[in-house]
Short mmCIF file of C-alpha atoms in Angstrom, two decimals:
data_model
loop_
_atom_site.label_atom_id
_atom_site.label_comp_id
_atom_site.label_asym_id
_atom_site.label_seq_id
_atom_site.Cartn_x
_atom_site.Cartn_y
_atom_site.Cartn_z
CA MET A 636 65.33 96.15 36.27
CA HIS A 637 66.59 94.15 39.24
CA HIS A 638 68.96 92.26 36.96
CA ILE A 639 70.34 95.42 35.39
CA TYR A 640 70.86 97.08 38.76
CA SER A 641 72.49 93.96 40.19
CA VAL A 642 74.98 93.77 37.31
CA TYR A 643 75.80 97.45 37.80
CA ALA A 644 76.18 97.07 41.58
CA TYR A 645 78.42 94.02 41.40
CA SER A 646 80.52 95.67 38.71
CA ALA A 647 80.99 98.71 40.96
CA PHE A 648 81.91 96.40 43.84
CA LEU A 649 84.59 94.63 41.81
CA PHE A 650 85.85 97.88 40.29
CA LEU A 651 86.62 99.23 43.76
CA THR A 652 87.40 96.03 45.66
CA ILE A 653 90.06 94.54 43.37
CA PRO A 654 92.32 97.64 43.51
CA LEU A 655 91.66 97.85 47.27
CA ILE A 656 92.93 94.31 47.79
CA ILE A 657 96.06 95.06 45.77
CA VAL A 658 96.75 98.23 47.78
CA LEU A 659 96.03 96.54 51.13
CA SER A 660 98.41 93.71 50.31
CA VAL A 661 101.37 96.14 50.32
CA LEU A 662 100.17 99.06 52.48
CA PRO A 663 101.92 99.16 55.89
CA GLY A 664 100.11 99.92 59.13
CA LEU A 665 96.92 98.19 60.28
CA GLY A 666 95.22 101.47 61.21
CA LEU A 667 95.88 102.94 57.77
CA ARG A 668 94.61 99.80 56.03
CA ARG A 669 91.43 99.83 58.09
CA ARG A 670 90.74 103.50 57.42
CA LEU A 671 91.21 102.99 53.69
CA ALA A 672 88.98 99.90 53.62
CA ARG A 673 86.26 101.70 55.59
CA ARG A 674 86.34 104.63 53.19
CA VAL A 675 86.14 102.35 50.16
CA GLY A 676 83.29 100.43 51.80
CA ARG A 677 81.28 103.61 52.19
CA MET A 678 82.13 104.57 48.63
CA ILE A 679 80.81 101.24 47.36
CA PHE A 680 77.43 101.81 49.01
CA PHE A 681 77.34 105.37 47.66
CA ILE A 682 78.03 104.24 44.09
CA MET A 683 75.45 101.48 44.44
CA GLY A 684 72.93 104.11 45.45
CA ILE A 685 72.33 102.42 48.81
CA LYS A 686 72.14 104.93 51.64
CA LEU A 687 73.60 104.00 55.00
CA ASN A 688 71.60 105.68 57.76
CA ILE A 689 73.83 105.36 60.84
CA ARG A 690 72.44 106.44 64.18
CA GLY A 691 74.05 106.40 67.61
CA LEU A 692 77.77 106.60 66.88
CA GLU A 693 78.01 108.73 70.01
CA ASN A 694 77.06 105.61 72.01
CA LEU A 695 80.39 103.94 71.23
CA PRO A 696 82.64 104.39 74.29
CA ASP A 697 86.26 105.44 73.94
CA GLU A 698 87.30 102.42 75.97
CA PRO A 699 87.60 98.93 74.42
CA CYS A 700 84.19 97.37 73.87
CA ILE A 701 82.37 94.55 72.09
CA VAL A 702 79.84 95.34 69.38
CA ILE A 703 77.29 92.64 68.57
CA ALA A 704 74.96 92.88 65.57
CA ASN A 705 72.18 90.83 63.98
CA HIS A 706 73.04 88.86 60.84
CA ALA A 707 70.62 88.44 57.93
CA SER A 708 72.61 88.97 54.71
CA TYR A 709 76.03 88.77 53.06
CA LEU A 710 75.93 92.57 53.13
CA ASP A 711 76.09 92.73 56.93
CA GLY A 712 79.86 92.52 57.25
CA MET A 713 80.44 95.34 54.79
CA ILE A 714 77.63 97.37 56.38
CA LEU A 715 79.11 97.08 59.85
CA PHE A 716 82.67 97.68 58.67
CA ALA A 717 81.60 100.86 56.86
CA SER A 718 79.60 102.02 59.89
CA LEU A 719 82.03 101.50 62.77
CA PRO A 720 85.27 103.38 63.49
CA PRO A 721 88.38 101.60 62.16
CA ARG A 722 89.58 100.54 65.63
CA PHE A 723 87.32 97.46 65.61
CA THR A 724 88.59 93.94 64.99
CA PHE A 725 85.99 91.84 63.21
CA VAL A 726 85.43 88.26 64.36
CA ILE A 727 84.45 86.17 61.33
CA LYS A 728 83.60 82.52 60.77
CA ARG A 729 86.55 80.51 59.47
CA GLU A 730 84.65 79.31 56.38
CA VAL A 731 85.37 82.69 54.78
CA THR A 732 89.04 81.70 54.47
CA SER A 733 88.01 79.47 51.55
CA VAL A 734 87.28 82.62 49.49
CA PRO A 735 90.82 83.62 48.42
CA PHE A 736 90.53 87.33 47.64
CA MET A 737 88.01 88.05 50.41
CA HIS A 738 90.21 86.14 52.83
CA LEU A 739 93.20 88.30 51.91
CA LEU A 740 91.20 91.52 52.31
CA LEU A 741 89.82 90.52 55.70
CA ARG A 742 93.19 89.33 56.96
CA ARG A 743 94.87 92.57 55.93
CA VAL A 744 92.38 94.59 57.98
CA GLY A 745 93.16 92.47 61.03
CA SER A 746 90.07 90.25 61.18
CA HIS A 747 90.02 87.30 63.57
CA PHE A 748 88.72 84.00 62.13
CA VAL A 749 86.93 81.56 64.41
CA GLU A 750 85.93 77.92 64.09
CA ARG A 751 82.26 77.12 64.67
CA THR A 752 82.03 73.36 64.11
CA ASN A 753 85.11 71.72 65.66
CA ARG A 754 84.73 72.07 69.45
CA ALA A 755 88.43 71.78 70.26
CA GLU A 756 89.41 74.39 67.67
CA ALA A 757 86.49 76.59 68.69
CA ALA A 758 87.76 76.60 72.28
CA ASN A 759 91.25 77.53 71.08
CA HIS A 760 89.87 80.39 68.98
CA LEU A 761 87.86 81.61 71.95
CA LYS A 762 91.07 81.84 73.99
CA LYS A 763 92.71 83.86 71.21
CA MET A 764 89.70 86.17 71.04
CA LEU A 765 89.88 86.64 74.81
CA ARG A 766 93.57 87.56 74.59
CA ARG A 767 92.79 90.15 71.92
CA ALA A 768 90.14 91.70 74.14
CA GLN A 769 92.43 91.68 77.17
CA SER A 770 95.13 93.43 75.11
CA GLY A 771 92.75 96.36 74.54
CA GLU A 772 91.20 95.57 71.15
CA SER A 773 87.56 96.39 70.45
CA LEU A 774 85.67 93.53 68.81
CA ALA A 775 82.75 93.38 66.37
CA ILE A 776 80.85 90.10 66.29
CA PHE A 777 77.73 88.59 64.73
CA PRO A 778 76.66 86.30 67.60
CA GLU A 779 74.26 84.32 65.39
CA GLY A 780 77.34 83.07 63.54
CA THR A 781 75.50 82.75 60.24
CA PHE A 782 72.12 83.49 58.66
CA ARG A 783 69.36 81.65 56.85
CA VAL A 784 66.69 82.27 54.22
CA GLU A 785 63.82 82.44 56.70
CA PRO A 786 63.32 85.70 58.62
CA GLY A 787 63.95 85.67 62.32
CA LEU A 788 66.78 85.77 64.81
CA ARG A 789 68.93 82.66 65.27
CA ASN A 790 70.08 81.56 68.72
CA PHE A 791 73.21 83.41 69.81
CA GLN A 792 76.47 81.54 70.24
CA LYS A 793 78.37 82.02 73.49
CA GLY A 794 81.73 83.37 72.29
CA ALA A 795 81.10 87.12 72.47
CA PHE A 796 79.33 86.81 75.81
CA ALA A 797 82.02 84.63 77.34
CA VAL A 798 84.63 87.26 76.43
CA ALA A 799 82.48 90.12 77.74
CA HIS A 800 81.66 88.31 80.98
CA LYS A 801 85.33 87.52 81.58
CA THR A 802 86.75 90.97 80.69
CA ASN A 803 83.77 93.10 81.80
CA MET A 804 84.06 95.05 78.54
CA PRO A 805 80.95 97.07 77.61
CA MET A 806 78.69 95.41 75.05
CA ILE A 807 76.99 97.55 72.40
CA PRO A 808 73.98 96.12 70.53
CA VAL A 809 73.78 97.20 66.89
CA PHE A 810 70.56 96.65 64.93
CA ILE A 811 70.87 96.36 61.14
CA HIS A 812 67.60 96.93 59.26
CA GLY A 813 67.03 96.26 55.56
CA ALA A 814 69.96 93.99 54.69
CA ARG A 815 67.86 90.83 54.21
CA LYS A 816 65.57 92.63 51.78
CA ALA A 817 68.51 94.22 49.93
CA LEU A 818 70.28 90.87 49.45
CA PRO A 819 68.41 87.77 50.67
CA ALA A 820 70.23 84.54 51.43
CA GLU A 821 70.72 82.20 48.47
CA GLU A 822 70.00 84.99 45.96
CA TRP A 823 72.29 87.21 43.92
CA LYS A 824 69.79 89.92 42.96
CA LEU A 825 70.28 93.19 44.84
CA THR A 826 67.48 95.58 45.72
CA ARG A 827 68.33 99.24 46.15
CA ILE A 828 66.81 100.27 49.46
CA PRO A 829 68.09 102.43 52.33
CA LEU A 830 69.76 100.60 55.20
CA PHE A 831 69.42 101.62 58.84
CA ILE A 832 72.11 100.93 61.43
CA GLU A 833 71.14 101.67 65.03
CA ILE A 834 73.96 101.73 67.57
CA GLN A 835 72.45 101.35 71.02
CA ALA A 836 73.67 102.53 74.42
CA PRO A 837 76.35 100.30 75.99
CA LEU A 838 75.57 97.54 78.40
CA HIS A 839 78.18 98.27 81.06
CA TYR A 840 79.63 95.69 83.45
CA PRO A 841 78.45 92.48 81.74
CA GLY A 842 80.47 90.61 84.37
CA LYS A 843 77.76 91.46 86.90
CA PHE A 844 75.43 88.92 85.30
CA GLU A 845 75.22 85.61 87.14
CA ASN A 846 76.83 83.68 84.28
CA VAL A 847 77.43 83.73 80.52
CA ASN A 848 74.09 82.11 79.71
CA VAL A 849 72.13 84.74 81.63
CA LEU A 850 74.05 87.51 79.85
CA LYS A 851 73.46 85.87 76.46
CA GLN A 852 69.74 85.44 77.12
CA HIS A 853 69.43 89.08 78.19
CA LEU A 854 70.95 90.33 74.92
CA GLN A 855 69.00 87.76 72.89
CA GLU A 856 65.75 89.17 74.29
CA ILE A 857 66.80 92.73 73.47
CA PHE A 858 67.54 91.78 69.87
CA GLN A 859 64.39 89.71 69.61
CA ALA A 860 62.32 92.74 70.58
CA HIS A 861 63.95 94.95 67.91
CA VAL A 862 64.91 92.73 64.98
CA GLY A 863 63.28 89.38 65.76
CA ASN A 864 61.14 89.29 62.61
CA ILE A 865 63.67 90.75 60.17
#
Protein backbone atom coordinates (compact mmCIF):
# COMPACT_ATOMS: atom_id res chain seq x y z
CA MET A 1 0.00 0.00 0.00
CA HIS A 2 2.89 2.37 0.70
CA HIS A 3 4.10 1.93 -2.87
CA ILE A 4 0.69 2.63 -4.36
CA TYR A 5 0.19 5.72 -2.21
CA SER A 6 3.68 7.00 -3.01
CA VAL A 7 3.10 6.68 -6.76
CA TYR A 8 -0.19 8.53 -6.39
CA ALA A 9 1.36 11.27 -4.22
CA TYR A 10 4.32 11.89 -6.51
CA SER A 11 2.03 11.92 -9.53
CA ALA A 12 -0.13 14.56 -7.85
CA PHE A 13 3.00 16.55 -7.02
CA LEU A 14 4.20 16.54 -10.62
CA PHE A 15 0.71 17.21 -11.99
CA LEU A 16 0.55 20.46 -10.01
CA THR A 17 4.21 21.45 -9.87
CA ILE A 18 5.07 21.32 -13.59
CA PRO A 19 2.28 23.77 -14.60
CA LEU A 20 3.22 25.93 -11.59
CA ILE A 21 6.81 26.23 -12.79
CA ILE A 22 5.63 27.19 -16.27
CA VAL A 23 3.29 29.86 -14.89
CA LEU A 24 5.89 31.21 -12.45
CA SER A 25 8.45 31.54 -15.22
CA VAL A 26 6.31 34.20 -16.94
CA LEU A 27 4.14 35.61 -14.13
CA PRO A 28 5.20 39.16 -13.12
CA GLY A 29 5.38 40.34 -9.52
CA LEU A 30 7.20 38.49 -6.74
CA GLY A 31 4.29 38.81 -4.31
CA LEU A 32 1.86 37.31 -6.82
CA ARG A 33 4.24 34.43 -7.60
CA ARG A 34 4.67 33.67 -3.91
CA ARG A 35 0.94 33.70 -3.21
CA LEU A 36 0.30 31.34 -6.11
CA ALA A 37 3.10 28.97 -5.07
CA ARG A 38 1.84 28.93 -1.47
CA ARG A 39 -1.67 28.11 -2.61
CA VAL A 40 -0.46 25.31 -4.87
CA GLY A 41 1.72 23.98 -2.04
CA ARG A 42 -1.28 23.71 0.24
CA MET A 43 -3.26 22.11 -2.57
CA ILE A 44 -0.56 19.47 -3.04
CA PHE A 45 -0.77 18.43 0.61
CA PHE A 46 -4.57 18.38 0.41
CA ILE A 47 -4.57 16.13 -2.66
CA MET A 48 -1.98 13.88 -1.03
CA GLY A 49 -4.30 13.53 1.94
CA ILE A 50 -1.69 14.97 4.31
CA LYS A 51 -3.21 17.43 6.75
CA LEU A 52 -1.20 20.47 7.76
CA ASN A 53 -2.06 21.44 11.34
CA ILE A 54 -0.68 24.97 11.70
CA ARG A 55 -0.74 26.59 15.11
CA GLY A 56 0.45 30.01 16.21
CA LEU A 57 0.23 32.11 13.05
CA GLU A 58 -0.81 34.96 15.32
CA ASN A 59 2.72 34.86 16.79
CA LEU A 60 4.25 36.16 13.56
CA PRO A 61 4.89 39.90 14.03
CA ASP A 62 3.97 42.41 11.35
CA GLU A 63 7.53 43.72 11.40
CA PRO A 64 10.38 41.96 9.54
CA CYS A 65 11.51 38.84 11.39
CA ILE A 66 13.53 35.65 11.05
CA VAL A 67 11.81 32.28 11.23
CA ILE A 68 13.98 29.28 12.07
CA ALA A 69 12.70 25.70 11.83
CA ASN A 70 14.00 22.19 12.45
CA HIS A 71 14.94 20.12 9.39
CA ALA A 72 14.31 16.38 9.15
CA SER A 73 12.92 15.67 5.66
CA TYR A 74 12.78 16.83 2.04
CA LEU A 75 9.19 17.80 2.83
CA ASP A 76 10.22 20.54 5.26
CA GLY A 77 10.73 23.29 2.69
CA MET A 78 7.32 22.74 1.12
CA ILE A 79 5.73 22.44 4.58
CA LEU A 80 7.17 25.73 5.75
CA PHE A 81 6.43 27.53 2.48
CA ALA A 82 2.79 26.39 2.62
CA SER A 83 2.51 27.39 6.29
CA LEU A 84 4.03 30.88 6.33
CA PRO A 85 2.65 34.08 4.78
CA PRO A 86 4.09 34.82 1.32
CA ARG A 87 6.23 37.74 2.56
CA PHE A 88 9.03 35.38 3.65
CA THR A 89 12.25 34.90 1.70
CA PHE A 90 13.56 31.36 2.05
CA VAL A 91 17.27 30.82 2.59
CA ILE A 92 18.27 27.54 0.93
CA LYS A 93 21.51 25.63 0.55
CA ARG A 94 23.18 26.24 -2.81
CA GLU A 95 23.26 22.51 -3.69
CA VAL A 96 19.59 22.80 -4.69
CA THR A 97 20.64 24.83 -7.73
CA SER A 98 21.79 21.55 -9.31
CA VAL A 99 18.13 20.47 -9.59
CA PRO A 100 17.03 22.42 -12.70
CA PHE A 101 13.25 22.67 -12.36
CA MET A 102 13.29 23.02 -8.57
CA HIS A 103 15.98 25.67 -8.90
CA LEU A 104 13.80 27.66 -11.30
CA LEU A 105 10.76 27.40 -9.03
CA LEU A 106 12.68 28.51 -5.95
CA ARG A 107 14.39 31.36 -7.77
CA ARG A 108 11.08 32.66 -9.12
CA VAL A 109 9.66 32.88 -5.59
CA GLY A 110 12.66 34.93 -4.50
CA SER A 111 14.65 32.35 -2.54
CA HIS A 112 18.19 33.17 -1.44
CA PHE A 113 20.80 30.44 -2.02
CA VAL A 114 23.74 30.13 0.37
CA GLU A 115 27.04 28.28 0.24
CA ARG A 116 27.78 25.96 3.16
CA THR A 117 31.16 24.44 2.31
CA ASN A 118 33.37 27.17 0.81
CA ARG A 119 34.18 29.58 3.65
CA ALA A 120 34.91 32.59 1.44
CA GLU A 121 31.68 32.18 -0.54
CA ALA A 122 29.75 31.46 2.66
CA ALA A 123 30.92 34.77 4.11
CA ASN A 124 29.85 36.58 0.94
CA HIS A 125 26.41 34.95 1.05
CA LEU A 126 26.07 35.92 4.70
CA LYS A 127 26.66 39.57 3.75
CA LYS A 128 23.96 39.32 1.07
CA MET A 129 21.56 37.76 3.55
CA LEU A 130 22.29 40.57 6.00
CA ARG A 131 21.55 43.18 3.32
CA ARG A 132 18.22 41.50 2.58
CA ALA A 133 17.29 41.61 6.25
CA GLN A 134 18.37 45.24 6.59
CA SER A 135 16.22 46.13 3.56
CA GLY A 136 13.13 44.88 5.43
CA GLU A 137 12.75 41.31 4.17
CA SER A 138 11.55 38.56 6.50
CA LEU A 139 13.66 35.40 6.29
CA ALA A 140 12.89 31.70 6.77
CA ILE A 141 15.88 29.50 7.53
CA PHE A 142 16.66 25.90 8.51
CA PRO A 143 19.67 26.53 10.79
CA GLU A 144 20.73 22.87 10.72
CA GLY A 145 21.51 23.38 7.04
CA THR A 146 20.69 19.80 6.13
CA PHE A 147 19.32 16.60 7.68
CA ARG A 148 20.35 13.00 8.17
CA VAL A 149 18.81 9.54 8.48
CA GLU A 150 19.27 9.32 12.24
CA PRO A 151 16.73 11.14 14.44
CA GLY A 152 17.94 14.09 16.44
CA LEU A 153 18.77 17.74 16.05
CA ARG A 154 21.98 18.71 14.24
CA ASN A 155 24.15 21.56 15.49
CA PHE A 156 22.90 24.93 14.26
CA GLN A 157 24.99 26.96 11.84
CA LYS A 158 25.64 30.60 12.70
CA GLY A 159 24.17 32.43 9.70
CA ALA A 160 20.64 33.10 10.92
CA PHE A 161 21.86 34.09 14.37
CA ALA A 162 24.55 36.40 13.05
CA VAL A 163 21.92 38.25 11.00
CA ALA A 164 19.49 38.42 13.94
CA HIS A 165 22.17 39.60 16.36
CA LYS A 166 23.30 42.31 13.95
CA THR A 167 19.83 43.57 12.93
CA ASN A 168 17.99 42.85 16.21
CA MET A 169 15.14 41.33 14.17
CA PRO A 170 12.77 39.10 16.18
CA MET A 171 13.43 35.38 15.84
CA ILE A 172 10.49 32.97 15.69
CA PRO A 173 11.11 29.27 16.40
CA VAL A 174 8.94 26.92 14.32
CA PHE A 175 8.69 23.25 15.27
CA ILE A 176 7.80 20.80 12.48
CA HIS A 177 6.50 17.43 13.71
CA GLY A 178 5.96 14.35 11.56
CA ALA A 179 8.01 15.16 8.46
CA ARG A 180 10.74 12.58 9.11
CA LYS A 181 8.16 9.82 9.49
CA ALA A 182 6.24 10.98 6.40
CA LEU A 183 9.37 10.99 4.20
CA PRO A 184 12.58 9.74 5.84
CA ALA A 185 15.98 10.65 4.45
CA GLU A 186 17.31 8.36 1.72
CA GLU A 187 13.85 6.88 1.07
CA TRP A 188 11.23 7.63 -1.56
CA LYS A 189 8.22 5.99 0.10
CA LEU A 190 5.73 8.45 1.55
CA THR A 191 3.58 7.77 4.60
CA ARG A 192 0.29 9.60 4.90
CA ILE A 193 0.25 11.08 8.38
CA PRO A 194 -0.84 14.48 9.73
CA LEU A 195 1.88 17.10 10.09
CA PHE A 196 2.02 19.61 12.93
CA ILE A 197 3.62 23.04 12.57
CA GLU A 198 3.97 25.02 15.79
CA ILE A 199 4.86 28.70 15.43
CA GLN A 200 6.21 29.92 18.75
CA ALA A 201 6.21 33.39 20.32
CA PRO A 202 8.95 35.70 19.02
CA LEU A 203 12.29 36.09 20.70
CA HIS A 204 12.55 39.88 20.69
CA TYR A 205 15.82 41.83 20.77
CA PRO A 206 18.27 39.01 19.93
CA GLY A 207 20.97 41.69 19.88
CA LYS A 208 20.80 41.80 23.68
CA PHE A 209 22.60 38.45 23.87
CA GLU A 210 26.30 38.69 24.66
CA ASN A 211 27.32 37.33 21.26
CA VAL A 212 26.15 35.20 18.34
CA ASN A 213 27.26 31.94 19.95
CA VAL A 214 25.25 32.60 23.11
CA LEU A 215 22.16 33.42 21.02
CA LYS A 216 22.64 30.28 18.91
CA GLN A 217 23.05 28.07 21.98
CA HIS A 218 19.91 29.55 23.56
CA LEU A 219 17.80 28.67 20.50
CA GLN A 220 19.50 25.29 20.12
CA GLU A 221 18.43 24.39 23.66
CA ILE A 222 14.84 25.48 22.98
CA PHE A 223 14.67 23.29 19.89
CA GLN A 224 16.39 20.41 21.65
CA ALA A 225 13.70 20.45 24.33
CA HIS A 226 10.87 20.32 21.77
CA VAL A 227 12.11 18.39 18.73
CA GLY A 228 15.44 16.95 19.85
CA ASN A 229 14.45 13.31 19.30
CA ILE A 230 12.44 13.76 16.10
